[in-house]
Amino acid sequence: MKVYDLIIIGAGPAGLSAGIYAGRAMLDTLIIEQGQEGGQILQTAEIENYPGSELEESGATLIDRMTAQITKFGIEKVYDTVKEVSLEGQVKTVLCDRGSYQAKTLIIAGGATAKPIGCVGEEEFLGRGISHCGTCDGPFFRGLEVFVVGGGDAALEEAIYLTKFAKKVTVLHRRRILRAARSIQEKAFKNEKIDFMYHTVIKEVRGDGLLESMTVTNVKDGSETEINADTNDGTFGIFVFIGYKPATELYQGKLELDEKGYIITDVDMKTNVKGVYAAGDIRQKSLRQVITAAADGAIAAVQAGKYIEEEVETV
Ligand code: NAP
């Protein structure tokens, strides 16, 4: 079986950036992506904090240009789902649904997935009223009422975005203090279509095919409130942005993870296994942004190149 210099798992900003750096360093590289290039950032309608981005930049347009860059460097790509990894020794094996691949080094950039609310009825209405993506599903709620769960940057940015379509957006947050950056909070407070319900979590969602009602709980006094769709509308939307869960099930027992499941690395993106690096949202870090993901990818690829040069015997 062919042994690549480097396999990158995941083609979000971290994986693509690693690909660009690996390509420039002439590493024989394979990127494995299970879905579409871009990962979570594809859901972002407007990016205004990635240096040098266009003035009207979306996640999709930024990813398009990053993807074009790795194509230019001739990086190989396969669309496949990783099932198992073998990390020990000088040749790492990545077993996927449709094939098996080997490399001297591995960069894990599989990102994280959206956390569910954990309320009764959630699974039934996921994709039928409950969404994790304003850009994808916002237009379905034109003229309807929408609820946004969460108090971080994502929740408030999406709430603002959703006012383009929804007649009213109510942010349900479990505390009184919002976690989002002050500038984003100010924008949301100024938006007349946005209301806030604090100390509130969703207990149950209901409906006959479409989402029609829900019960929310005030976590301070335990009181419950029924929220029903406007009779003229018949339904409403719930957009959930309460953080992410790292895609690290495959690495449990194989790599050192923190208590939340993120991969622990050093400043060079090295994990506790030689030749294995982690980059982007999947690793333990204090700031999860496109810019930090891209930086991680660059560092990991450079370190992978150094490791091959200095430590790997001919395989
Ligand atoms: P986050 O910053 O972790 O915020 C998650 C929010 O959801 C918090 O307000 C949290 O409440 C709430 N929450 C968590 N679990 C909950 C539960 N089980 N039930 C109800 N509420 C729950 O996540 P994020 O907003 O998705 O952002 C993730 C990362 O991406 C952050 O680093 C963020 O800065 C970054 N980001 C940046 C931008 C930007 O800069 N433009 C945009 C989007 C995301 P508590 O506050 O009570 O913990």
Tab-separated table of C-alpha atoms and ligand atoms in Angstrom:
chain	number	residue	atom	x	y	z
A	1	MET	CA	0.000	0.000	0.000
A	2	LYS	CA	1.180	3.505	-0.783
A	3	VAL	CA	2.588	5.375	2.213
A	4	TYR	CA	1.909	9.121	2.001
A	5	ASP	CA	4.069	11.623	3.829
A	6	LEU	CA	0.979	13.094	5.405
A	7	ILE	CA	-2.710	12.334	5.778
A	8	ILE	CA	-4.951	15.190	6.870
A	9	ILE	CA	-8.311	14.178	8.311
A	10	GLY	CA	-10.857	16.942	7.696
A	11	ALA	CA	-11.022	19.733	5.126
A	12	GLY	CA	-12.188	22.675	7.203
A	13	PRO	CA	-10.002	25.771	7.606
A	14	ALA	CA	-7.454	23.834	9.719
A	15	GLY	CA	-7.162	20.927	7.280
A	16	LEU	CA	-7.086	23.146	4.192
A	17	SER	CA	-4.457	25.406	5.699
A	18	ALA	CA	-2.389	22.317	6.594
A	19	GLY	CA	-2.826	21.215	2.962
A	20	ILE	CA	-1.514	24.525	1.633
A	21	TYR	CA	1.578	24.363	3.841
A	22	ALA	CA	2.152	20.668	3.110
A	23	GLY	CA	1.804	21.350	-0.611
A	24	ARG	CA	4.348	24.130	-0.517
A	25	ALA	CA	6.714	21.838	1.405
A	26	MET	CA	6.213	19.194	-1.330
A	27	LEU	CA	4.901	16.622	1.119
A	28	ASP	CA	3.029	13.812	-0.589
A	29	THR	CA	-0.311	14.529	1.033
A	30	LEU	CA	-3.827	13.093	1.135
A	31	ILE	CA	-6.814	14.924	2.604
A	32	ILE	CA	-9.738	12.801	3.742
A	33	GLU	CA	-13.075	14.592	4.060
A	34	GLN	CA	-16.356	12.892	4.875
A	35	GLY	CA	-18.677	15.631	3.658
A	36	GLN	CA	-18.044	18.920	1.993
A	37	GLU	CA	-14.922	21.072	2.344
A	38	GLY	CA	-15.358	23.786	4.924
A	39	GLY	CA	-16.969	22.166	7.926
A	40	GLN	CA	-18.832	24.430	10.308
A	41	ILE	CA	-17.694	27.713	8.786
A	42	LEU	CA	-19.896	26.977	5.763
A	43	GLN	CA	-22.814	27.867	8.008
A	44	THR	CA	-21.527	31.377	8.602
A	45	ALA	CA	-23.198	33.958	6.408
A	46	GLU	CA	-20.785	36.770	7.140
A	47	ILE	CA	-17.139	36.693	8.155
A	48	GLU	CA	-15.747	40.000	9.244
A	49	ASN	CA	-12.869	38.934	11.457
A	50	TYR	CA	-10.574	36.949	9.162
A	51	PRO	CA	-7.797	39.332	8.147
A	52	GLY	CA	-7.794	40.106	4.459
A	53	SER	CA	-11.185	38.575	3.799
A	54	GLU	CA	-13.449	40.239	1.257
A	55	LEU	CA	-15.844	42.884	2.585
A	56	GLU	CA	-18.808	40.656	1.685
A	57	GLU	CA	-17.227	37.373	2.777
A	58	SER	CA	-19.201	34.274	3.736
A	59	GLY	CA	-17.876	30.956	5.031
A	60	ALA	CA	-18.559	29.412	1.632
A	61	THR	CA	-16.654	32.027	-0.397
A	62	LEU	CA	-13.637	31.875	1.901
A	63	ILE	CA	-13.578	28.067	1.745
A	64	ASP	CA	-13.885	28.143	-2.059
A	65	ARG	CA	-10.678	30.152	-2.277
A	66	MET	CA	-8.853	27.964	0.277
A	67	THR	CA	-9.898	24.869	-1.676
A	68	ALA	CA	-8.631	26.398	-4.918
A	69	GLN	CA	-5.288	26.992	-3.200
A	70	ILE	CA	-4.802	23.349	-2.209
A	71	THR	CA	-5.832	22.232	-5.687
A	72	LYS	CA	-3.066	24.428	-7.054
A	73	PHE	CA	-0.543	22.534	-4.921
A	74	GLY	CA	-1.727	19.166	-6.228
A	75	ILE	CA	-2.867	17.760	-2.908
A	76	GLU	CA	-4.817	14.509	-3.278
A	77	LYS	CA	-8.295	14.374	-1.809
A	78	VAL	CA	-10.769	11.586	-1.087
A	79	TYR	CA	-14.328	11.783	0.207
A	80	ASP	CA	-14.614	9.004	2.749
A	81	THR	CA	-15.527	8.459	6.402
A	82	VAL	CA	-12.831	7.434	8.831
A	83	LYS	CA	-13.791	4.344	10.842
A	84	GLU	CA	-10.608	3.519	12.701
A	85	VAL	CA	-7.067	4.765	13.086
A	86	SER	CA	-3.875	3.011	14.044
A	87	LEU	CA	-1.419	5.596	15.330
A	88	GLU	CA	1.495	3.694	16.792
A	89	GLY	CA	4.766	3.173	14.932
A	90	GLN	CA	6.226	4.979	11.936
A	91	VAL	CA	3.371	4.178	9.576
A	92	LYS	CA	-0.078	5.380	10.611
A	93	THR	CA	-3.117	3.637	9.117
A	94	VAL	CA	-6.474	5.284	8.518
A	95	LEU	CA	-9.282	2.846	7.826
A	96	CYS	CA	-12.257	4.379	6.036
A	97	ASP	CA	-15.601	3.140	4.718
A	98	ARG	CA	-14.273	2.732	1.197
A	99	GLY	CA	-10.565	2.179	1.632
A	100	SER	CA	-7.535	2.160	3.834
A	101	TYR	CA	-4.732	4.722	3.689
A	102	GLN	CA	-1.261	4.979	5.223
A	103	ALA	CA	1.108	7.828	5.991
A	104	LYS	CA	4.198	8.729	7.971
A	105	THR	CA	2.346	11.541	9.710
A	106	LEU	CA	-1.228	12.434	10.490
A	107	ILE	CA	-2.950	15.755	11.102
A	108	ILE	CA	-6.323	15.373	12.758
A	109	ALA	CA	-8.529	18.328	11.841
A	110	GLY	CA	-11.977	16.771	12.106
A	111	GLY	CA	-13.518	19.695	13.971
A	112	ALA	CA	-16.558	19.540	16.171
A	113	THR	CA	-20.302	19.046	15.773
A	114	ALA	CA	-23.192	21.104	17.121
A	115	LYS	CA	-24.474	20.143	20.570
A	116	PRO	CA	-28.154	19.181	20.849
A	117	ILE	CA	-30.590	20.919	23.263
A	118	GLY	CA	-31.355	17.656	25.033
A	119	CYS	CA	-35.119	18.312	25.274
A	120	VAL	CA	-38.039	15.948	24.736
A	121	GLY	CA	-39.042	15.704	21.051
A	122	GLU	CA	-35.811	17.189	19.713
A	123	GLU	CA	-34.865	14.294	17.443
A	124	GLU	CA	-38.294	14.212	15.805
A	125	PHE	CA	-38.093	17.874	14.805
A	126	LEU	CA	-34.455	18.095	13.823
A	127	GLY	CA	-34.567	19.354	10.238
A	128	ARG	CA	-38.319	19.912	10.590
A	129	GLY	CA	-38.326	23.054	12.699
A	130	ILE	CA	-35.113	22.640	14.683
A	131	SER	CA	-31.904	23.678	12.948
A	132	HIS	CA	-28.234	24.339	13.659
A	133	CYS	CA	-27.703	26.512	10.593
A	134	GLY	CA	-29.241	29.920	9.915
A	135	THR	CA	-27.699	30.220	6.470
A	136	CYS	CA	-29.082	26.843	5.423
A	137	ASP	CA	-32.543	27.001	6.968
A	138	GLY	CA	-33.260	30.691	7.682
A	139	PRO	CA	-35.108	31.238	4.378
A	140	PHE	CA	-37.669	28.532	5.342
A	141	PHE	CA	-38.808	30.784	8.172
A	142	ARG	CA	-39.593	33.884	6.134
A	143	GLY	CA	-42.346	35.789	7.914
A	144	LEU	CA	-42.473	33.313	10.812
A	145	GLU	CA	-41.376	33.489	14.420
A	146	VAL	CA	-38.015	32.046	15.357
A	147	PHE	CA	-36.310	31.143	18.646
A	148	VAL	CA	-32.555	31.014	19.013
A	149	VAL	CA	-31.036	28.964	21.833
A	150	GLY	CA	-27.703	30.102	23.314
A	151	GLY	CA	-25.924	33.219	24.477
A	152	GLY	CA	-22.555	33.009	22.702
A	153	ASP	CA	-21.185	34.636	19.547
A	154	ALA	CA	-22.820	32.061	17.288
A	155	ALA	CA	-26.278	32.445	18.843
A	156	LEU	CA	-26.315	36.227	18.657
A	157	GLU	CA	-24.789	36.461	15.191
A	158	GLU	CA	-27.292	33.957	13.900
A	159	ALA	CA	-30.140	35.757	15.666
A	160	ILE	CA	-29.157	38.946	13.839
A	161	TYR	CA	-28.900	37.072	10.543
A	162	LEU	CA	-32.287	35.419	11.039
A	163	THR	CA	-34.025	38.799	11.367
A	164	LYS	CA	-33.607	39.024	7.576
A	165	PHE	CA	-36.293	36.359	7.274
A	166	ALA	CA	-38.185	35.968	10.545
A	167	LYS	CA	-40.834	38.403	11.715
A	168	LYS	CA	-39.487	38.095	15.268
A	169	VAL	CA	-36.479	36.395	16.856
A	170	THR	CA	-36.395	35.508	20.551
A	171	VAL	CA	-33.082	34.470	22.086
A	172	LEU	CA	-33.495	31.895	24.862
A	173	HIS	CA	-30.482	31.943	27.161
A	174	ARG	CA	-29.981	29.880	30.306
A	175	ARG	CA	-28.314	32.716	32.244
A	176	ARG	CA	-28.729	36.491	32.530
A	177	ILE	CA	-25.229	37.262	31.252
A	178	LEU	CA	-24.498	36.718	27.576
A	179	ARG	CA	-21.218	35.123	26.589
A	180	ALA	CA	-21.075	36.803	23.148
A	181	ALA	CA	-18.565	39.585	22.381
A	182	ARG	CA	-19.803	43.043	23.473
A	183	SER	CA	-19.868	44.345	19.903
A	184	ILE	CA	-22.156	41.495	18.813
A	185	GLN	CA	-24.371	42.007	21.870
A	186	GLU	CA	-24.746	45.707	21.040
A	187	LYS	CA	-25.802	44.880	17.479
A	188	ALA	CA	-28.389	42.409	18.756
A	189	PHE	CA	-29.773	44.807	21.399
A	190	LYS	CA	-30.220	47.477	18.726
A	191	ASN	CA	-32.157	45.145	16.454
A	192	GLU	CA	-35.862	45.775	17.010
A	193	LYS	CA	-36.841	42.296	15.858
A	194	ILE	CA	-34.795	40.602	18.603
A	195	ASP	CA	-36.114	39.851	22.101
A	196	PHE	CA	-34.405	38.002	24.945
A	197	MET	CA	-35.764	35.464	27.432
A	198	TYR	CA	-33.155	34.874	30.116
A	199	HIS	CA	-32.796	31.985	32.578
A	200	THR	CA	-34.729	29.928	30.049
A	201	VAL	CA	-34.235	26.434	28.649
A	202	ILE	CA	-36.461	24.328	26.389
A	203	LYS	CA	-38.030	21.338	28.132
A	204	GLU	CA	-40.158	19.861	25.344
A	205	VAL	CA	-41.096	20.509	21.719
A	206	ARG	CA	-44.292	19.260	20.094
A	207	GLY	CA	-46.237	19.268	16.854
A	208	ASP	CA	-47.997	17.187	14.273
A	209	GLY	CA	-45.327	16.955	11.579
A	210	LEU	CA	-44.391	20.604	12.008
A	211	LEU	CA	-43.174	22.264	15.173
A	212	GLU	CA	-46.267	23.793	16.794
A	213	SER	CA	-45.547	24.354	20.472
A	214	MET	CA	-42.949	24.030	23.186
A	215	THR	CA	-42.575	24.175	26.948
A	216	VAL	CA	-39.779	26.293	28.345
A	217	THR	CA	-38.547	26.288	31.927
A	218	ASN	CA	-37.280	29.238	33.918
A	219	VAL	CA	-34.214	27.714	35.587
A	220	LYS	CA	-34.292	30.305	38.390
A	221	ASP	CA	-37.768	29.673	39.762
A	222	GLY	CA	-38.688	26.418	38.009
A	223	SER	CA	-41.802	27.918	36.385
A	224	GLU	CA	-42.877	26.569	33.014
A	225	THR	CA	-44.307	28.488	30.045
A	226	GLU	CA	-46.103	27.142	26.991
A	227	ILE	CA	-45.178	28.781	23.727
A	228	ASN	CA	-47.507	28.152	20.798
A	229	ALA	CA	-47.091	28.997	17.134
A	230	ASP	CA	-49.098	31.983	15.967
A	231	THR	CA	-52.423	30.566	14.730
A	232	ASN	CA	-51.945	32.215	11.329
A	233	ASP	CA	-48.419	30.757	10.998
A	234	GLY	CA	-49.038	27.254	12.335
A	235	THR	CA	-45.351	26.753	13.063
A	236	PHE	CA	-42.132	28.408	14.247
A	237	GLY	CA	-38.427	27.668	14.123
A	238	ILE	CA	-35.807	26.852	16.745
A	239	PHE	CA	-32.153	27.493	15.925
A	240	VAL	CA	-29.695	25.970	18.367
A	241	PHE	CA	-26.206	27.373	18.982
A	242	ILE	CA	-25.047	26.074	22.340
A	243	GLY	CA	-21.534	25.061	21.488
A	244	TYR	CA	-19.905	22.065	19.941
A	245	LYS	CA	-18.726	18.567	20.697
A	246	PRO	CA	-15.326	17.541	19.296
A	247	ALA	CA	-15.314	14.654	16.829
A	248	THR	CA	-12.893	12.593	18.894
A	249	GLU	CA	-14.682	9.272	19.559
A	250	LEU	CA	-12.183	7.554	17.256
A	251	TYR	CA	-9.248	8.735	19.306
A	252	GLN	CA	-10.444	7.775	22.781
A	253	GLY	CA	-7.819	5.619	24.435
A	254	LYS	CA	-5.379	6.403	21.605
A	255	LEU	CA	-4.636	10.086	22.181
A	256	GLU	CA	-4.634	12.237	25.257
A	257	LEU	CA	-7.974	14.102	25.475
A	258	ASP	CA	-9.160	16.703	27.987
A	259	GLU	CA	-12.269	16.280	30.146
A	260	LYS	CA	-14.481	17.677	27.361
A	261	GLY	CA	-13.002	15.318	24.783
A	262	TYR	CA	-10.747	17.811	22.961
A	263	ILE	CA	-7.312	16.556	21.850
A	264	ILE	CA	-4.476	17.917	23.937
A	265	THR	CA	-1.529	19.271	21.929
A	266	ASP	CA	1.530	21.349	22.651
A	267	VAL	CA	2.232	24.685	20.923
A	268	ASP	CA	3.535	22.768	17.888
A	269	MET	CA	0.194	20.905	17.546
A	270	LYS	CA	1.926	17.687	18.613
A	271	THR	CA	-0.278	15.158	20.374
A	272	ASN	CA	1.129	12.656	22.829
A	273	VAL	CA	1.800	10.251	19.916
A	274	LYS	CA	4.817	10.886	17.692
A	275	GLY	CA	3.977	11.927	14.158
A	276	VAL	CA	0.346	12.698	15.055
A	277	TYR	CA	-0.845	16.313	15.175
A	278	ALA	CA	-4.207	17.951	15.831
A	279	ALA	CA	-5.387	21.280	14.444
A	280	GLY	CA	-8.468	23.492	14.660
A	281	ASP	CA	-11.626	23.094	16.744
A	282	ILE	CA	-10.869	19.480	17.624
A	283	ARG	CA	-8.001	20.418	19.924
A	284	GLN	CA	-7.999	21.970	23.359
A	285	LYS	CA	-7.594	25.743	22.919
A	286	SER	CA	-8.978	29.042	24.135
A	287	LEU	CA	-10.153	30.590	20.866
A	288	ARG	CA	-11.980	28.653	18.147
A	289	GLN	CA	-11.998	30.850	15.056
A	290	VAL	CA	-11.115	30.442	11.375
A	291	ILE	CA	-7.901	32.313	11.966
A	292	THR	CA	-6.775	30.095	14.837
A	293	ALA	CA	-7.778	26.960	12.918
A	294	ALA	CA	-5.777	28.110	9.890
A	295	ALA	CA	-2.796	28.919	12.095
A	296	ASP	CA	-2.971	25.497	13.753
A	297	GLY	CA	-3.029	23.795	10.359
A	298	ALA	CA	0.023	25.706	9.176
A	299	ILE	CA	2.001	24.870	12.317
A	300	ALA	CA	0.978	21.198	12.221
A	301	ALA	CA	2.023	20.791	8.561
A	302	VAL	CA	5.395	22.439	9.133
A	303	GLN	CA	5.978	20.227	12.167
A	304	ALA	CA	4.955	17.114	10.222
A	305	GLY	CA	7.539	18.027	7.559
A	306	LYS	CA	10.231	18.488	10.191
A	307	TYR	CA	9.376	15.197	11.859
A	308	ILE	CA	9.646	13.304	8.565
A	309	GLU	CA	12.979	14.944	7.811
A	310	GLU	CA	14.470	14.411	11.229
A	311	GLU	CA	12.927	11.251	12.649
A	312	VAL	CA	11.283	8.950	10.157
A	313	GLU	CA	13.400	6.199	8.708
A	314	THR	CA	12.735	5.225	5.115
A	315	VAL	CA	9.560	3.175	5.079
B	1	NAP	P1	-19.985	29.190	23.096
B	1	NAP	O1	-19.210	30.443	23.016
B	1	NAP	O2	-19.444	28.018	23.833
B	1	NAP	O3	-21.423	29.562	23.683
B	1	NAP	C1	-22.360	28.571	23.897
B	1	NAP	C2	-23.594	29.224	24.506
B	1	NAP	O4	-24.598	28.211	24.663
B	1	NAP	C3	-23.330	29.823	25.872
B	1	NAP	O5	-24.053	31.010	26.017
B	1	NAP	C4	-23.833	28.733	26.811
B	1	NAP	O6	-24.375	29.238	27.996
B	1	NAP	C5	-24.955	28.129	26.029
B	1	NAP	N1	-25.147	26.711	26.355
B	1	NAP	C6	-24.204	25.732	26.406
B	1	NAP	N2	-24.758	24.541	26.702
B	1	NAP	C7	-26.079	24.782	26.850
B	1	NAP	C8	-27.194	23.956	27.154
B	1	NAP	N3	-27.056	22.652	27.356
B	1	NAP	N4	-28.413	24.526	27.226
B	1	NAP	C9	-28.574	25.865	26.998
B	1	NAP	N5	-27.559	26.701	26.711
B	1	NAP	C10	-26.331	26.162	26.635
B	1	NAP	O7	-20.341	28.601	21.630
B	1	NAP	P2	-20.535	29.352	20.229
B	1	NAP	O8	-21.297	30.613	20.369
B	1	NAP	O9	-21.049	28.300	19.335
B	1	NAP	O10	-19.067	29.703	19.798
B	1	NAP	C11	-18.079	28.662	19.718
B	1	NAP	C12	-16.735	29.324	19.440
B	1	NAP	O11	-16.762	29.913	18.145
B	1	NAP	C13	-16.419	30.447	20.426
B	1	NAP	O12	-15.057	30.457	20.669
B	1	NAP	C14	-16.836	31.695	19.683
B	1	NAP	O13	-16.113	32.842	20.082
B	1	NAP	C15	-16.521	31.306	18.244
B	1	NAP	N6	-17.366	32.052	17.313
B	1	NAP	C16	-16.920	33.273	16.927
B	1	NAP	C17	-17.660	34.043	16.064
B	1	NAP	C18	-17.120	35.387	15.671
B	1	NAP	O14	-16.155	35.828	16.269
B	1	NAP	N7	-17.662	36.060	14.696
B	1	NAP	C19	-18.888	33.571	15.580
B	1	NAP	C20	-19.334	32.324	16.002
B	1	NAP	C21	-18.571	31.571	16.891
B	1	NAP	P3	-23.421	29.820	29.174
B	1	NAP	O15	-22.992	31.171	28.687
B	1	NAP	O16	-24.338	29.834	30.331
B	1	NAP	O17	-22.299	28.845	29.302
